[in-house]
mmCIF file of C-alpha atoms and ligand atoms in Angstrom:
data_model
loop_
_atom_site.group_PDB
_atom_site.id
_atom_site.type_symbol
_atom_site.label_atom_id
_atom_site.label_comp_id
_atom_site.label_asym_id
_atom_site.label_seq_id
_atom_site.Cartn_x
_atom_site.Cartn_y
_atom_site.Cartn_z
ATOM 1 C CA MET A 115 28.860 -9.108 -0.192
ATOM 2 C CA LYS A 116 25.914 -10.683 0.951
ATOM 3 C CA LEU A 117 24.303 -8.984 3.438
ATOM 4 C CA PRO A 118 24.773 -9.253 7.734
ATOM 5 C CA ASN A 119 21.861 -11.961 9.043
ATOM 6 C CA ILE A 120 18.001 -10.116 10.699
ATOM 7 C CA ASP A 121 18.202 -11.195 13.640
ATOM 8 C CA LYS A 122 13.831 -11.278 13.176
ATOM 9 C CA GLN A 123 12.911 -12.651 16.207
ATOM 10 C CA TYR A 124 14.776 -9.059 17.836
ATOM 11 C CA LEU A 125 13.054 -6.880 15.511
ATOM 12 C CA ILE A 126 9.438 -7.754 16.717
ATOM 13 C CA GLU A 127 10.379 -8.133 20.445
ATOM 14 C CA PHE A 128 11.549 -4.304 20.068
ATOM 15 C CA LEU A 129 8.992 -2.738 17.744
ATOM 16 C CA THR A 130 6.030 -4.264 20.415
ATOM 17 C CA GLY A 131 8.393 -3.550 23.541
ATOM 18 C CA LEU A 132 8.512 0.687 21.347
ATOM 19 C CA LEU A 133 4.626 0.569 20.979
ATOM 20 C CA ASN A 134 3.729 -0.320 24.092
ATOM 21 C CA THR A 135 5.833 3.005 24.976
ATOM 22 C CA PRO A 136 3.493 5.351 25.033
ATOM 23 C CA SER A 137 4.625 9.142 23.170
ATOM 24 C CA PRO A 138 2.979 11.147 21.403
ATOM 25 C CA THR A 139 5.209 14.657 20.484
ATOM 26 C CA GLY A 140 6.215 16.738 23.236
ATOM 27 C CA PHE A 141 6.080 13.140 25.727
ATOM 28 C CA THR A 142 8.502 10.670 24.582
ATOM 29 C CA GLN A 143 11.156 10.940 27.424
ATOM 30 C CA GLN A 144 10.229 7.386 27.775
ATOM 31 C CA ALA A 145 10.090 5.795 24.368
ATOM 32 C CA ILE A 146 13.939 7.620 23.867
ATOM 33 C CA HIS A 147 14.888 6.263 27.020
ATOM 34 C CA PHE A 148 14.403 2.744 25.551
ATOM 35 C CA THR A 149 15.818 3.094 22.449
ATOM 36 C CA GLU A 150 18.367 4.409 24.285
ATOM 37 C CA LEU A 151 18.942 1.312 26.766
ATOM 38 C CA ALA A 152 18.769 -0.749 23.429
ATOM 39 C CA LEU A 153 21.210 0.585 21.930
ATOM 40 C CA ARG A 154 22.882 0.484 24.819
ATOM 41 C CA GLU A 155 23.110 -3.046 23.999
ATOM 42 C CA PHE A 156 25.983 -2.643 21.391
ATOM 43 C CA PRO A 157 28.757 -0.571 22.695
ATOM 44 C CA GLU A 158 30.761 0.670 19.248
ATOM 45 C CA ILE A 159 27.783 2.805 19.585
ATOM 46 C CA GLU A 160 28.310 6.584 20.694
ATOM 47 C CA LEU A 161 24.929 7.499 21.999
ATOM 48 C CA SER A 162 24.020 11.782 23.335
ATOM 49 C CA LYS A 163 21.007 13.519 23.701
ATOM 50 C CA THR A 164 20.127 16.387 21.562
ATOM 51 C CA ARG A 165 19.155 19.639 23.512
ATOM 52 C CA LYS A 166 15.638 19.211 21.856
ATOM 53 C CA GLY A 167 15.164 15.588 23.177
ATOM 54 C CA ALA A 168 16.199 13.556 20.131
ATOM 55 C CA LEU A 169 18.661 10.696 20.159
ATOM 56 C CA ALA A 170 21.593 10.321 18.240
ATOM 57 C CA ALA A 171 23.211 6.940 17.980
ATOM 58 C CA THR A 172 26.641 7.442 15.935
ATOM 59 C CA PHE A 173 28.470 4.074 14.521
ATOM 60 C CA PRO A 174 32.375 4.892 13.368
ATOM 61 C CA GLY A 175 33.162 3.074 10.103
ATOM 62 C CA GLN A 176 35.678 2.687 8.406
ATOM 63 C CA ARG A 177 36.397 5.941 6.937
ATOM 64 C CA ALA A 178 34.384 9.390 7.288
ATOM 65 C CA ASP A 179 34.998 11.310 4.735
ATOM 66 C CA ALA A 180 31.812 11.455 3.649
ATOM 67 C CA PRO A 181 29.422 10.909 6.674
ATOM 68 C CA ARG A 182 25.950 8.910 6.389
ATOM 69 C CA ALA A 183 22.700 9.986 8.929
ATOM 70 C CA LEU A 184 19.830 8.020 8.945
ATOM 71 C CA THR A 185 17.049 9.637 11.099
ATOM 72 C CA ALA A 186 13.980 7.572 12.088
ATOM 73 C CA HIS A 187 10.564 9.259 14.626
ATOM 74 C CA VAL A 188 9.324 7.555 18.146
ATOM 75 C CA ASP A 189 6.754 10.400 18.138
ATOM 76 C CA THR A 190 3.410 10.107 18.023
ATOM 77 C CA LEU A 191 0.066 11.120 17.363
ATOM 78 C CA GLY A 192 -2.416 11.008 19.869
ATOM 79 C CA ALA A 193 -3.240 14.873 22.285
ATOM 80 C CA MET A 194 -3.717 16.690 25.588
ATOM 81 C CA VAL A 195 -6.040 17.739 27.685
ATOM 82 C CA LYS A 196 -7.392 21.362 26.397
ATOM 83 C CA GLU A 197 -10.218 21.775 28.804
ATOM 84 C CA ILE A 198 -12.596 20.153 31.941
ATOM 85 C CA LYS A 199 -15.801 20.155 30.866
ATOM 86 C CA ALA A 200 -18.715 20.729 33.751
ATOM 87 C CA ASN A 201 -20.054 16.834 33.978
ATOM 88 C CA GLY A 202 -15.712 16.052 34.839
ATOM 89 C CA ARG A 203 -15.050 15.107 31.267
ATOM 90 C CA LEU A 204 -12.034 15.789 28.823
ATOM 91 C CA LYS A 205 -12.313 18.090 25.980
ATOM 92 C CA LEU A 206 -9.008 17.429 23.835
ATOM 93 C CA SER A 207 -7.001 18.810 21.174
ATOM 94 C CA LYS A 208 -4.831 16.993 18.493
ATOM 95 C CA ILE A 209 -1.296 16.490 18.566
ATOM 96 C CA GLY A 210 -0.499 15.416 14.819
ATOM 97 C CA GLY A 211 -2.859 15.494 11.855
ATOM 98 C CA TYR A 212 -5.452 12.721 12.212
ATOM 99 C CA ALA A 213 -9.417 12.527 11.926
ATOM 100 C CA TRP A 214 -11.289 12.214 15.097
ATOM 101 C CA ASN A 215 -12.897 8.927 14.034
ATOM 102 C CA THR A 216 -9.526 7.326 13.761
ATOM 103 C CA VAL A 217 -9.653 6.625 17.900
ATOM 104 C CA GLU A 218 -13.326 7.111 18.879
ATOM 105 C CA GLY A 219 -13.907 4.383 21.497
ATOM 106 C CA GLU A 220 -9.815 3.742 22.022
ATOM 107 C CA GLY A 221 -9.149 3.519 25.126
ATOM 108 C CA CYS A 222 -6.949 6.325 26.146
ATOM 109 C CA THR A 223 -4.193 6.852 29.364
ATOM 110 C CA ILE A 224 -3.874 10.927 30.381
ATOM 111 C CA PHE A 225 -0.160 11.473 31.700
ATOM 112 C CA SER A 226 -0.717 13.946 34.528
ATOM 113 C CA SER A 227 2.275 16.405 35.696
ATOM 114 C CA ARG A 228 2.331 15.045 38.911
ATOM 115 C CA GLY A 229 3.782 11.708 37.176
ATOM 116 C CA GLU A 230 0.276 9.956 38.025
ATOM 117 C CA SER A 231 -1.629 7.974 34.989
ATOM 118 C CA GLN A 232 -5.129 8.111 34.803
ATOM 119 C CA ARG A 233 -7.116 5.696 32.226
ATOM 120 C CA GLY A 234 -9.705 6.107 30.452
ATOM 121 C CA ALA A 235 -11.472 6.020 26.751
ATOM 122 C CA LEU A 236 -12.246 9.188 24.503
ATOM 123 C CA LEU A 237 -15.949 9.320 22.992
ATOM 124 C CA LEU A 238 -18.395 11.394 21.151
ATOM 125 C CA THR A 239 -20.422 13.294 23.151
ATOM 126 C CA ARG A 240 -23.479 11.485 22.472
ATOM 127 C CA ALA A 241 -22.346 7.809 22.331
ATOM 128 C CA SER A 242 -25.613 6.176 22.991
ATOM 129 C CA SER A 243 -27.886 5.255 20.344
ATOM 130 C CA HIS A 244 -30.854 3.673 22.938
ATOM 131 C CA VAL A 245 -30.433 7.959 23.951
ATOM 132 C CA PHE A 246 -28.806 10.083 20.846
ATOM 133 C CA SER A 247 -30.583 7.554 17.970
ATOM 134 C CA THR A 248 -29.073 9.127 14.427
ATOM 135 C CA GLN A 249 -27.296 11.587 16.301
ATOM 136 C CA VAL A 250 -24.053 8.651 16.737
ATOM 137 C CA ASN A 251 -23.786 9.034 12.999
ATOM 138 C CA GLU A 252 -24.779 12.915 12.175
ATOM 139 C CA LEU A 253 -22.982 13.881 14.768
ATOM 140 C CA LYS A 254 -19.080 15.498 13.289
ATOM 141 C CA ARG A 255 -16.501 14.352 14.782
ATOM 142 C CA GLU A 256 -14.454 17.570 15.781
ATOM 143 C CA ASP A 257 -13.146 18.671 18.986
ATOM 144 C CA GLU A 258 -16.539 20.614 20.249
ATOM 145 C CA ASN A 259 -17.930 16.626 20.233
ATOM 146 C CA MET A 260 -15.672 14.445 21.287
ATOM 147 C CA GLU A 261 -14.579 13.924 25.394
ATOM 148 C CA VAL A 262 -12.798 11.812 27.741
ATOM 149 C CA ARG A 263 -14.632 9.712 29.512
ATOM 150 C CA LEU A 264 -12.332 9.007 32.953
ATOM 151 C CA ASP A 265 -12.477 5.579 33.976
ATOM 152 C CA VAL A 266 -12.531 7.210 38.214
ATOM 153 C CA ARG A 267 -15.425 8.978 39.763
ATOM 154 C CA THR A 268 -16.141 12.138 38.857
ATOM 155 C CA ASN A 269 -18.695 14.438 37.014
ATOM 156 C CA SER A 270 -17.172 17.798 38.525
ATOM 157 C CA VAL A 271 -13.914 20.104 37.635
ATOM 158 C CA ALA A 272 -13.435 20.137 41.392
ATOM 159 C CA GLU A 273 -13.453 15.814 40.600
ATOM 160 C CA THR A 274 -10.772 15.804 37.952
ATOM 161 C CA ARG A 275 -8.976 18.221 38.992
ATOM 162 C CA SER A 276 -8.412 17.371 42.590
ATOM 163 C CA LEU A 277 -6.662 13.866 40.427
ATOM 164 C CA GLY A 278 -4.067 15.882 39.014
ATOM 165 C CA ILE A 279 -5.419 16.377 36.158
ATOM 166 C CA GLU A 280 -5.226 19.487 34.384
ATOM 167 C CA VAL A 281 -4.735 21.122 31.098
ATOM 168 C CA GLY A 282 -1.555 21.148 29.106
ATOM 169 C CA ASP A 283 -1.830 16.967 30.344
ATOM 170 C CA PHE A 284 -0.384 14.570 27.702
ATOM 171 C CA VAL A 285 -2.862 12.176 25.914
ATOM 172 C CA ALA A 286 -1.766 8.650 24.484
ATOM 173 C CA PHE A 287 -4.194 6.511 23.149
ATOM 174 C CA ASP A 288 -3.689 2.446 22.993
ATOM 175 C CA PRO A 289 -1.558 1.022 20.582
ATOM 176 C CA ARG A 290 -3.718 -3.145 20.841
ATOM 177 C CA VAL A 291 -0.700 -4.815 19.572
ATOM 178 C CA GLU A 292 -1.002 -7.792 17.504
ATOM 179 C CA VAL A 293 1.125 -9.992 15.640
ATOM 180 C CA VAL A 294 -0.297 -12.600 13.696
ATOM 181 C CA HIS A 295 0.125 -14.507 11.193
ATOM 182 C CA GLY A 296 3.706 -12.409 10.279
ATOM 183 C CA PHE A 297 1.591 -8.688 10.421
ATOM 184 C CA VAL A 298 1.841 -6.582 13.298
ATOM 185 C CA ARG A 299 -1.196 -5.142 14.069
ATOM 186 C CA SER A 300 -1.167 -1.969 16.347
ATOM 187 C CA ARG A 301 -1.421 1.766 15.817
ATOM 188 C CA ASP A 302 1.734 4.216 15.587
ATOM 189 C CA LEU A 303 3.613 1.536 12.982
ATOM 190 C CA ASP A 304 4.603 5.624 11.477
ATOM 191 C CA ASP A 305 7.307 4.996 13.298
ATOM 192 C CA LYS A 306 7.932 2.685 15.394
ATOM 193 C CA SER A 307 8.415 0.213 12.305
ATOM 194 C CA GLY A 308 11.502 2.357 10.441
ATOM 195 C CA VAL A 309 12.928 2.918 14.569
ATOM 196 C CA ALA A 310 12.869 -0.957 15.017
ATOM 197 C CA CYS A 311 14.203 -1.343 11.225
ATOM 198 C CA LEU A 312 17.382 0.484 12.216
ATOM 199 C CA LEU A 313 17.761 -0.755 15.494
ATOM 200 C CA ALA A 314 17.676 -4.295 13.748
ATOM 201 C CA ALA A 315 20.196 -3.194 11.303
ATOM 202 C CA VAL A 316 22.584 -1.790 13.745
ATOM 203 C CA LYS A 317 21.788 -5.283 15.462
ATOM 204 C CA ALA A 318 22.703 -7.396 12.746
ATOM 205 C CA MET A 319 25.797 -5.274 12.307
ATOM 206 C CA HIS A 320 27.255 -5.668 15.519
ATOM 207 C CA ASP A 321 26.486 -9.690 15.262
ATOM 208 C CA ALA A 322 28.197 -10.104 12.097
ATOM 209 C CA GLY A 323 31.146 -7.783 13.862
ATOM 210 C CA GLN A 324 30.608 -5.479 10.733
ATOM 211 C CA GLN A 325 31.178 -1.788 10.262
ATOM 212 C CA PRO A 326 29.803 0.731 8.041
ATOM 213 C CA ILE A 327 31.489 1.694 5.634
ATOM 214 C CA GLN A 328 31.021 5.584 6.230
ATOM 215 C CA THR A 329 30.708 6.732 9.819
ATOM 216 C CA SER A 330 27.243 6.678 10.000
ATOM 217 C CA THR A 331 25.120 8.841 12.621
ATOM 218 C CA ILE A 332 21.781 7.951 13.109
ATOM 219 C CA LEU A 333 18.846 10.490 15.248
ATOM 220 C CA PHE A 334 15.806 9.211 16.474
ATOM 221 C CA SER A 335 13.207 12.506 16.269
ATOM 222 C CA ASN A 336 10.852 13.456 18.387
ATOM 223 C CA TYR A 337 9.165 16.491 16.831
ATOM 224 C CA GLU A 338 8.423 15.160 13.484
ATOM 225 C CA GLU A 339 4.514 14.420 13.701
ATOM 226 C CA VAL A 340 4.708 18.252 13.975
ATOM 227 C CA GLY A 341 6.182 18.443 10.900
ATOM 228 C CA HIS A 342 9.812 19.717 12.867
ATOM 229 C CA GLY A 343 11.142 16.544 13.583
ATOM 230 C CA ALA A 344 15.055 16.600 12.119
ATOM 231 C CA ALA A 345 15.330 20.053 11.438
ATOM 232 C CA SER A 346 17.947 20.332 14.224
ATOM 233 C CA GLY A 347 20.036 17.275 15.216
ATOM 234 C CA ILE A 348 21.518 15.749 11.692
ATOM 235 C CA PRO A 349 25.774 16.583 12.448
ATOM 236 C CA VAL A 350 26.096 19.213 9.498
ATOM 237 C CA ASN A 351 29.117 17.282 8.005
ATOM 238 C CA VAL A 352 26.863 14.400 6.658
ATOM 239 C CA ALA A 353 26.715 13.873 2.784
ATOM 240 C CA GLU A 354 23.717 11.724 2.618
ATOM 241 C CA LEU A 355 20.250 11.805 5.372
ATOM 242 C CA LEU A 356 18.700 8.745 4.780
ATOM 243 C CA THR A 357 14.888 8.802 6.721
ATOM 244 C CA VAL A 358 12.983 5.958 7.400
ATOM 245 C CA ASP A 359 8.894 5.655 7.478
ATOM 246 C CA MET A 360 6.009 3.844 6.293
ATOM 247 C CA ALA A 361 4.942 4.207 3.211
ATOM 248 C CA ALA A 362 1.128 5.047 2.619
ATOM 249 C CA ILE A 363 -1.184 2.700 1.285
ATOM 250 C CA GLY A 364 -4.456 2.452 -0.482
ATOM 251 C CA GLU A 365 -5.764 3.224 -3.718
ATOM 252 C CA GLY A 366 -3.649 3.234 -6.269
ATOM 253 C CA GLN A 367 -0.299 3.517 -4.199
ATOM 254 C CA ALA A 368 2.606 0.866 -5.364
ATOM 255 C CA SER A 369 3.348 0.847 -2.220
ATOM 256 C CA ASP A 370 2.269 -2.499 0.035
ATOM 257 C CA GLU A 371 2.779 -4.397 3.758
ATOM 258 C CA PHE A 372 5.087 -6.683 1.941
ATOM 259 C CA HIS A 373 7.856 -4.994 0.187
ATOM 260 C CA ALA A 374 9.994 -1.999 0.935
ATOM 261 C CA THR A 375 9.420 1.317 -1.061
ATOM 262 C CA LEU A 376 11.523 3.621 -1.783
ATOM 263 C CA CYS A 377 9.895 7.349 -1.953
ATOM 264 C CA VAL A 378 10.488 9.451 -4.916
ATOM 265 C CA LYS A 379 8.282 12.266 -4.489
ATOM 266 C CA ASP A 380 5.494 13.346 -1.315
ATOM 267 C CA SER A 381 4.005 16.612 -0.701
ATOM 268 C CA GLY A 382 7.206 18.389 -0.497
ATOM 269 C CA GLY A 383 8.584 17.257 -3.723
ATOM 270 C CA PRO A 384 11.317 15.021 -5.515
ATOM 271 C CA TYR A 385 13.673 13.781 -3.016
ATOM 272 C CA HIS A 386 17.131 13.220 -4.557
ATOM 273 C CA TYR A 387 17.672 11.914 -7.524
ATOM 274 C CA ASP A 388 21.249 10.414 -7.210
ATOM 275 C CA LEU A 389 20.709 8.916 -3.886
ATOM 276 C CA ASN A 390 18.027 7.100 -5.292
ATOM 277 C CA GLN A 391 19.191 5.400 -8.051
ATOM 278 C CA ARG A 392 21.508 4.231 -5.529
ATOM 279 C CA LEU A 393 19.798 2.656 -3.441
ATOM 280 C CA ARG A 394 17.693 1.237 -6.563
ATOM 281 C CA LYS A 395 20.577 -0.181 -7.662
ATOM 282 C CA LEU A 396 21.213 -2.194 -4.188
ATOM 283 C CA ALA A 397 18.242 -3.276 -4.175
ATOM 284 C CA GLU A 398 18.091 -4.566 -6.635
ATOM 285 C CA GLU A 399 21.917 -6.269 -6.543
ATOM 286 C CA HIS A 400 20.858 -7.292 -3.262
ATOM 287 C CA ARG A 401 17.097 -8.887 -4.364
ATOM 288 C CA ILE A 402 15.334 -6.903 -1.798
ATOM 289 C CA ALA A 403 11.154 -6.778 -2.213
ATOM 290 C CA TYR A 404 10.928 -3.188 -2.618
ATOM 291 C CA LYS A 405 8.823 -1.067 -5.118
ATOM 292 C CA VAL A 406 9.086 3.093 -5.873
ATOM 293 C CA ASP A 407 5.795 5.064 -4.861
ATOM 294 C CA ILE A 408 4.749 9.079 -4.433
ATOM 295 C CA TYR A 409 3.122 9.796 -1.229
ATOM 296 C CA PRO A 410 -0.190 12.314 -1.916
ATOM 297 C CA TYR A 411 -0.626 13.747 1.881
ATOM 298 C CA TYR A 412 2.743 13.327 3.295
ATOM 299 C CA GLY A 413 5.420 14.986 4.631
ATOM 300 C CA SER A 414 9.165 13.674 6.289
ATOM 301 C CA ASP A 415 11.589 14.152 8.561
ATOM 302 C CA GLY A 416 13.999 14.944 5.744
ATOM 303 C CA GLU A 417 12.296 17.809 4.062
ATOM 304 C CA ALA A 418 12.625 18.955 7.663
ATOM 305 C CA PHE A 419 16.342 19.104 7.248
ATOM 306 C CA TRP A 420 16.368 20.640 3.821
ATOM 307 C CA ARG A 421 14.169 23.517 4.908
ATOM 308 C CA ALA A 422 16.181 23.938 8.490
ATOM 309 C CA GLY A 423 18.930 24.113 5.243
ATOM 310 C CA GLY A 424 20.997 21.269 5.096
ATOM 311 C CA ASP A 425 23.343 20.377 2.093
ATOM 312 C CA VAL A 426 22.498 17.004 2.141
ATOM 313 C CA ALA A 427 21.022 14.390 -0.444
ATOM 314 C CA ILE A 428 18.131 13.304 0.727
ATOM 315 C CA ALA A 429 16.021 9.964 0.387
ATOM 316 C CA LEU A 430 12.952 8.427 1.929
ATOM 317 C CA ILE A 431 12.283 4.377 1.926
ATOM 318 C CA GLY A 432 9.863 2.765 4.498
ATOM 319 C CA PRO A 433 7.537 -0.678 5.060
ATOM 320 C CA GLY A 434 4.491 -0.255 3.716
ATOM 321 C CA VAL A 435 2.222 1.037 6.700
ATOM 322 C CA ASP A 436 -1.836 0.199 6.044
ATOM 323 C CA ALA A 437 -4.457 2.019 7.335
ATOM 324 C CA SER A 438 -1.583 4.927 8.669
ATOM 325 C CA HIS A 439 -2.537 7.736 11.465
ATOM 326 C CA SER A 440 -6.033 4.686 11.750
ATOM 327 C CA TYR A 441 -5.585 1.302 13.252
ATOM 328 C CA GLU A 442 -2.147 0.665 11.267
ATOM 329 C CA ARG A 443 -0.877 -2.557 9.942
ATOM 330 C CA THR A 444 2.304 -4.050 8.770
ATOM 331 C CA HIS A 445 3.965 -7.217 8.135
ATOM 332 C CA MET A 446 6.884 -8.475 8.513
ATOM 333 C CA ASP A 447 8.562 -8.814 4.767
ATOM 334 C CA ALA A 448 8.017 -5.337 5.090
ATOM 335 C CA LEU A 449 10.283 -4.974 8.309
ATOM 336 C CA VAL A 450 12.962 -7.530 6.710
ATOM 337 C CA ALA A 451 13.306 -6.015 3.289
ATOM 338 C CA THR A 452 13.364 -2.441 4.847
ATOM 339 C CA THR A 453 16.308 -3.747 7.372
ATOM 340 C CA GLN A 454 18.265 -5.266 4.551
ATOM 341 C CA TRP A 455 17.928 -1.883 1.738
ATOM 342 C CA LEU A 456 19.293 0.110 5.231
ATOM 343 C CA LEU A 457 22.323 -2.384 5.300
ATOM 344 C CA ALA A 458 22.929 -2.529 1.998
ATOM 345 C CA PHE A 459 22.824 0.743 3.073
ATOM 346 C CA LEU A 460 25.159 1.224 5.551
ATOM 347 C CA LEU A 461 27.929 -1.371 4.079
ATOM 348 C CA SER A 462 28.037 0.200 0.283
ATOM 349 C CA GLU A 463 30.807 2.473 -0.635
HETATM 350 ZN ZN1 ZN B 781 6.060 9.516 10.377
#
């Protein structure tokens, strides 16, 4: 069996659009809406929202005796306004697990509860080397020493509050998306690259007039970065869950930017042996560029569902993403390989 053709242009355009839609965990409405609009182009897909705000897309299959689920998350790292400082600048509280130095100097948008937004940048409190000399190097990158400098005149709590900014406002860091020589360099490829691969797989099946073997529900979850994304939202009757999330690259890792990776074990332990074996077999059969790897500091939405009591076989695949939770990068080859693998899974017995 030959896999349907993948529209690479579509994949990259959807991915770029999603990357440019801010969606820190807890503030994902726009990204969910963006994904929903794209899926509405495929009338065979049934769409619904969970009460938690995730999007479920059901692709009716030829059979439904062992339905399947797939999941990827639209939420990303980000921050919240923790405090308005006496100088009018903002102290932040992180959303998700990352180090401040990975966003130091980055532009950001603050979303007020009035529905307005302001621009600024995250900086060290002692950023100027002409004033603070070696402290610029030495200061620990922790909450106390980081602040948002707003790009609007303010020097006091009152002036900042008059802009509508309050404690609890969401902050999104600029993704700075660039596509160069097949590479996609951007923040938040975790896991918007996985979401884009799922959309590309749906489009490939739609264009080819194909239906999955089993009815398959795709959950676009919205709380993964804080650990409980897909804990709910997966239909209880599914037999298998394929989690689509980035592969971690670095010294000692097998993953790279040109392959899709099957993660057999991460911080939550091993995934499902039989499902892993089937995925390996499918990759071999369809000559999909793949690696097998273990991620030392990593948890997934699949495990969130297992921990919540999900009684299903779970596996994890995804494109290799360099410098994860920092200024990330992947390559078209990894995105295509992941999409092929998704198609092979959806079209397999
Ligand atoms: Zn992720």
